[in-house]
Tab-separated table of N, CA and C in Angstrom:
chain	number	residue	atom	x	y	z
A	19	MET	N	-15.205	-0.587	-2.560
A	19	MET	CA	-15.257	-2.029	-2.624
A	19	MET	C	-16.692	-2.516	-2.843
A	20	ALA	N	-17.649	-1.751	-2.338
A	20	ALA	CA	-19.050	-2.141	-2.540
A	20	ALA	C	-19.377	-2.164	-4.027
A	21	LEU	N	-18.905	-1.164	-4.738
A	21	LEU	CA	-19.148	-1.095	-6.179
A	21	LEU	C	-18.479	-2.266	-6.891
A	22	TYR	N	-17.265	-2.588	-6.482
A	22	TYR	CA	-16.555	-3.730	-7.062
A	22	TYR	C	-17.348	-5.022	-6.851
A	23	HIS	N	-17.847	-5.226	-5.650
A	23	HIS	CA	-18.599	-6.455	-5.360
A	23	HIS	C	-19.885	-6.527	-6.181
A	24	VAL	N	-20.513	-5.405	-6.401
A	24	VAL	CA	-21.735	-5.390	-7.221
A	24	VAL	C	-21.381	-5.739	-8.658
A	25	LEU	N	-20.342	-5.099	-9.195
A	25	LEU	CA	-19.953	-5.353	-10.587
A	25	LEU	C	-19.445	-6.770	-10.791
A	26	ASP	N	-18.882	-7.366	-9.754
A	26	ASP	CA	-18.313	-8.706	-9.850
A	26	ASP	C	-19.359	-9.807	-9.685
A	27	SER	N	-20.597	-9.459	-9.419
A	27	SER	CA	-21.629	-10.472	-9.199
A	27	SER	C	-22.081	-11.087	-10.523
A	28	GLU	N	-22.767	-12.201	-10.420
A	28	GLU	CA	-23.265	-12.924	-11.597
A	28	GLU	C	-24.705	-12.544	-11.935
A	29	ARG	N	-25.221	-11.493	-11.309
A	29	ARG	CA	-26.609	-11.086	-11.560
A	29	ARG	C	-26.755	-10.458	-12.943
A	30	SER	N	-27.989	-10.217	-13.329
A	30	SER	CA	-28.261	-9.638	-14.646
A	30	SER	C	-27.833	-8.164	-14.665
A	31	GLY	N	-27.678	-7.643	-15.858
A	31	GLY	CA	-27.285	-6.250	-16.029
A	31	GLY	C	-28.260	-5.281	-15.394
A	32	ASP	N	-29.552	-5.583	-15.486
A	32	ASP	CA	-30.566	-4.710	-14.890
A	32	ASP	C	-30.472	-4.700	-13.366
A	33	GLU	N	-30.236	-5.866	-12.775
A	33	GLU	CA	-30.103	-5.932	-11.318
A	33	GLU	C	-28.860	-5.176	-10.850
A	34	ILE	N	-27.783	-5.337	-11.589
A	34	ILE	CA	-26.547	-4.634	-11.244
A	34	ILE	C	-26.745	-3.136	-11.411
A	35	ALA	N	-27.388	-2.720	-12.498
A	35	ALA	CA	-27.638	-1.295	-12.730
A	35	ALA	C	-28.453	-0.695	-11.589
A	36	ALA	N	-29.451	-1.415	-11.112
A	36	ALA	CA	-30.280	-0.916	-10.018
A	36	ALA	C	-29.470	-0.749	-8.740
A	37	GLU	N	-28.593	-1.702	-8.463
A	37	GLU	CA	-27.793	-1.613	-7.241
A	37	GLU	C	-26.730	-0.515	-7.355
A	38	VAL	N	-26.131	-0.381	-8.534
A	38	VAL	CA	-25.154	0.703	-8.741
A	38	VAL	C	-25.861	2.046	-8.622
A	39	PHE	N	-27.077	2.143	-9.138
A	39	PHE	CA	-27.865	3.365	-9.011
A	39	PHE	C	-28.058	3.725	-7.535
A	40	ASP	N	-28.320	2.726	-6.708
A	40	ASP	CA	-28.468	2.959	-5.277
A	40	ASP	C	-27.166	3.488	-4.659
A	41	LEU	N	-26.038	3.030	-5.181
A	41	LEU	CA	-24.742	3.452	-4.637
A	41	LEU	C	-24.327	4.850	-5.093
A	42	VAL	N	-24.561	5.164	-6.385
A	42	VAL	CA	-24.045	6.439	-6.920
A	42	VAL	C	-25.097	7.538	-6.984
A	43	GLY	N	-26.349	7.194	-6.886
A	43	GLY	CA	-27.396	8.212	-6.900
A	43	GLY	C	-27.919	8.510	-8.291
A	44	ASP	N	-28.889	9.419	-8.342
A	44	ASP	CA	-29.584	9.684	-9.603
A	44	ASP	C	-28.772	10.516	-10.583
A	45	GLY	N	-27.656	11.073	-10.163
A	45	GLY	CA	-26.821	11.836	-11.085
A	45	GLY	C	-25.828	10.978	-11.841
A	46	GLY	N	-25.917	9.680	-11.673
A	46	GLY	CA	-24.916	8.799	-12.243
A	46	GLY	C	-25.356	7.940	-13.404
A	47	PHE	N	-26.317	8.391	-14.201
A	47	PHE	CA	-26.788	7.567	-15.312
A	47	PHE	C	-25.681	7.249	-16.312
A	48	VAL	N	-24.908	8.253	-16.686
A	48	VAL	CA	-23.825	8.036	-17.657
A	48	VAL	C	-22.761	7.134	-17.039
A	49	LEU	N	-22.449	7.378	-15.770
A	49	LEU	CA	-21.470	6.550	-15.074
A	49	LEU	C	-21.929	5.092	-15.032
A	50	ILE	N	-23.174	4.873	-14.739
A	50	ILE	CA	-23.713	3.507	-14.674
A	50	ILE	C	-23.584	2.820	-16.027
A	51	GLN	N	-23.895	3.540	-17.095
A	51	GLN	CA	-23.770	2.960	-18.440
A	51	GLN	C	-22.329	2.577	-18.735
A	52	GLU	N	-21.387	3.462	-18.387
A	52	GLU	CA	-19.964	3.186	-18.633
A	52	GLU	C	-19.482	2.010	-17.781
A	53	LEU	N	-19.901	1.977	-16.524
A	53	LEU	CA	-19.501	0.875	-15.649
A	53	LEU	C	-20.010	-0.459	-16.171
A	54	LEU	N	-21.248	-0.489	-16.620
A	54	LEU	CA	-21.805	-1.743	-17.139
A	54	LEU	C	-21.148	-2.144	-18.453
A	55	LYS	N	-20.832	-1.153	-19.272
A	55	LYS	CA	-20.205	-1.440	-20.565
A	55	LYS	C	-18.814	-2.056	-20.368
A	56	ASP	N	-18.047	-1.506	-19.429
A	56	ASP	CA	-16.670	-1.962	-19.208
A	56	ASP	C	-16.534	-2.803	-17.940
A	57	ARG	N	-17.605	-3.409	-17.531
A	57	ARG	CA	-17.671	-4.130	-16.260
A	57	ARG	C	-16.608	-5.200	-16.116
A	58	LYS	N	-16.469	-6.060	-17.106
A	58	LYS	CA	-15.513	-7.168	-16.996
A	58	LYS	C	-14.077	-6.662	-16.881
A	59	GLU	N	-13.726	-5.656	-17.660
A	59	GLU	CA	-12.373	-5.105	-17.609
A	59	GLU	C	-12.101	-4.449	-16.256
A	60	LEU	N	-13.079	-3.712	-15.740
A	60	LEU	CA	-12.921	-3.057	-14.439
A	60	LEU	C	-12.729	-4.081	-13.326
A	61	VAL	N	-13.536	-5.131	-13.345
A	61	VAL	CA	-13.433	-6.167	-12.321
A	61	VAL	C	-12.074	-6.849	-12.394
A	62	GLU	N	-11.599	-7.136	-13.597
A	62	GLU	CA	-10.287	-7.767	-13.756
A	62	GLU	C	-9.177	-6.872	-13.225
A	63	LEU	N	-9.238	-5.572	-13.536
A	63	LEU	CA	-8.210	-4.646	-13.064
A	63	LEU	C	-8.206	-4.533	-11.546
A	64	VAL	N	-9.375	-4.441	-10.959
A	64	VAL	CA	-9.448	-4.347	-9.498
A	64	VAL	C	-8.956	-5.650	-8.874
A	65	HIS	N	-9.328	-6.768	-9.465
A	65	HIS	CA	-8.879	-8.060	-8.946
A	65	HIS	C	-7.350	-8.156	-8.991
A	66	LYS	N	-6.733	-7.727	-10.087
A	66	LYS	CA	-5.273	-7.738	-10.198
A	66	LYS	C	-4.643	-6.817	-9.162
A	67	ALA	N	-5.222	-5.630	-8.978
A	67	ALA	CA	-4.686	-4.683	-8.002
A	67	ALA	C	-4.764	-5.260	-6.587
A	68	ILE	N	-5.861	-5.910	-6.263
A	68	ILE	CA	-6.011	-6.528	-4.947
A	68	ILE	C	-4.980	-7.633	-4.768
A	69	SER	N	-4.758	-8.418	-5.798
A	69	SER	CA	-3.764	-9.500	-5.724
A	69	SER	C	-2.367	-8.935	-5.489
A	70	ILE	N	-2.037	-7.857	-6.181
A	70	ILE	CA	-0.724	-7.226	-6.004
A	70	ILE	C	-0.574	-6.708	-4.578
A	71	LEU	N	-1.599	-6.033	-4.087
A	71	LEU	CA	-1.535	-5.505	-2.722
A	71	LEU	C	-1.403	-6.619	-1.694
A	72	LYS	N	-2.125	-7.709	-1.902
A	72	LYS	CA	-2.036	-8.832	-0.970
A	72	LYS	C	-0.655	-9.463	-1.006
A	73	SER	N	-0.066	-9.598	-2.189
A	73	SER	CA	1.258	-10.211	-2.285
A	73	SER	C	2.314	-9.303	-1.662
A	74	GLU	N	2.170	-7.994	-1.814
A	74	GLU	CA	3.112	-7.068	-1.178
A	74	GLU	C	2.959	-7.113	0.329
A	75	LYS	N	1.727	-7.235	0.790
A	75	LYS	CA	1.468	-7.278	2.229
A	75	LYS	C	1.999	-8.575	2.824
A	76	ALA	N	1.882	-9.669	2.082
A	76	ALA	CA	2.328	-10.967	2.575
A	76	ALA	C	3.844	-11.102	2.516
A	77	GLY	N	4.486	-10.281	1.703
A	77	GLY	CA	5.928	-10.341	1.560
A	77	GLY	C	6.622	-9.833	2.804
A	78	PRO	N	7.895	-9.506	2.665
A	78	PRO	CA	8.646	-9.008	3.807
A	78	PRO	C	7.978	-7.771	4.400
A	79	GLY	N	7.984	-7.696	5.704
A	79	GLY	CA	7.343	-6.581	6.396
A	79	GLY	C	8.063	-5.274	6.161
A	80	PRO	N	7.453	-4.192	6.555
A	80	PRO	CA	8.059	-2.883	6.336
A	80	PRO	C	9.374	-2.719	7.074
A	81	GLN	N	9.563	-3.442	8.159
A	81	GLN	CA	10.806	-3.329	8.910
A	81	GLN	C	11.994	-3.797	8.073
A	82	SER	N	11.805	-4.834	7.269
A	82	SER	CA	12.919	-5.347	6.477
A	82	SER	C	13.239	-4.441	5.296
A	83	ARG	N	12.291	-3.621	4.875
A	83	ARG	CA	12.547	-2.697	3.774
A	83	ARG	C	13.217	-1.420	4.247
A	84	MET	N	13.204	-1.185	5.549
A	84	MET	CA	13.795	0.022	6.090
A	84	MET	C	15.292	-0.218	6.258
A	85	PRO	N	16.091	0.827	6.135
A	85	PRO	CA	17.536	0.639	6.322
A	85	PRO	C	17.837	0.213	7.757
A	86	SER	N	18.930	-0.534	7.911
A	86	SER	CA	19.272	-1.026	9.234
A	86	SER	C	20.011	0.021	10.061
A	87	TYR	N	20.365	1.113	9.462
A	87	TYR	CA	21.028	2.191	10.192
A	87	TYR	C	20.023	3.300	10.466
A	88	GLY	N	20.349	4.147	11.380
A	88	GLY	CA	19.444	5.241	11.723
A	88	GLY	C	20.175	6.567	11.714
A	89	THR	N	19.450	7.610	11.752
A	89	THR	CA	20.025	8.938	11.815
A	89	THR	C	20.121	9.329	13.276
A	90	GLN	N	21.260	9.849	13.647
A	90	GLN	CA	21.454	10.248	15.019
A	90	GLN	C	21.566	11.758	15.078
A	91	VAL	N	20.820	12.352	15.967
A	91	VAL	CA	20.836	13.794	16.142
A	91	VAL	C	21.260	14.091	17.566
A	92	ILE	N	22.250	14.941	17.693
A	92	ILE	CA	22.703	15.356	19.021
A	92	ILE	C	22.493	16.851	19.138
A	93	VAL	N	21.784	17.238	20.164
A	93	VAL	CA	21.540	18.653	20.415
A	93	VAL	C	22.495	19.087	21.511
A	94	THR	N	23.295	20.098	21.194
A	94	THR	CA	24.279	20.599	22.152
A	94	THR	C	23.996	22.065	22.423
A	95	SER	N	23.834	22.382	23.676
A	95	SER	CA	23.581	23.777	24.029
A	95	SER	C	24.902	24.536	24.093
A	96	ALA	N	24.822	25.846	24.145
A	96	ALA	CA	26.017	26.686	24.243
A	96	ALA	C	26.778	26.368	25.527
A	97	LEU	N	26.063	26.088	26.607
A	97	LEU	CA	26.706	25.758	27.878
A	97	LEU	C	27.475	24.444	27.765
A	98	ASP	N	26.879	23.447	27.070
A	98	ASP	CA	27.570	22.176	26.866
A	98	ASP	C	28.857	22.384	26.078
A	99	LYS	N	28.812	23.207	25.039
A	99	LYS	CA	29.996	23.472	24.231
A	99	LYS	C	31.084	24.130	25.079
A	100	LYS	N	30.666	25.059	25.937
A	100	LYS	CA	31.612	25.766	26.776
A	100	LYS	C	32.275	24.808	27.762
A	101	MET	N	31.502	23.857	28.292
A	101	MET	CA	32.052	22.897	29.239
A	101	MET	C	33.047	21.970	28.569
A	102	VAL	N	32.809	21.606	27.312
A	102	VAL	CA	33.695	20.736	26.578
A	102	VAL	C	35.022	21.441	26.306
A	103	LYS	N	34.975	22.733	25.971
A	103	LYS	CA	36.188	23.504	25.684
A	103	LYS	C	37.020	23.699	26.936
A	104	GLY	N	36.395	23.761	28.068
A	104	GLY	CA	37.105	24.015	29.314
A	104	GLY	C	37.210	25.517	29.589
A	105	PRO	N	37.873	25.876	30.681
A	105	PRO	CA	37.928	27.306	31.054
A	105	PRO	C	38.809	28.135	30.173
């Protein structure tokens, strides 16, 4: 999210590049160039993804998506079976 906030800022390309460099380190020159080149598209995609996640979270809770029935498991020992059958 830190990277998203940096890319989404209104600062100059050089300022953004410097801050991204601080985040990704000195091995990220090519990555920084690609991020700056496609910055607007990346920000839009992340913004859409966040909106989708927020709308799903705001929608019906996980309880309503779960089935209203449950699985029932009964464990019966050999002694219990013998008692049910009788002598």
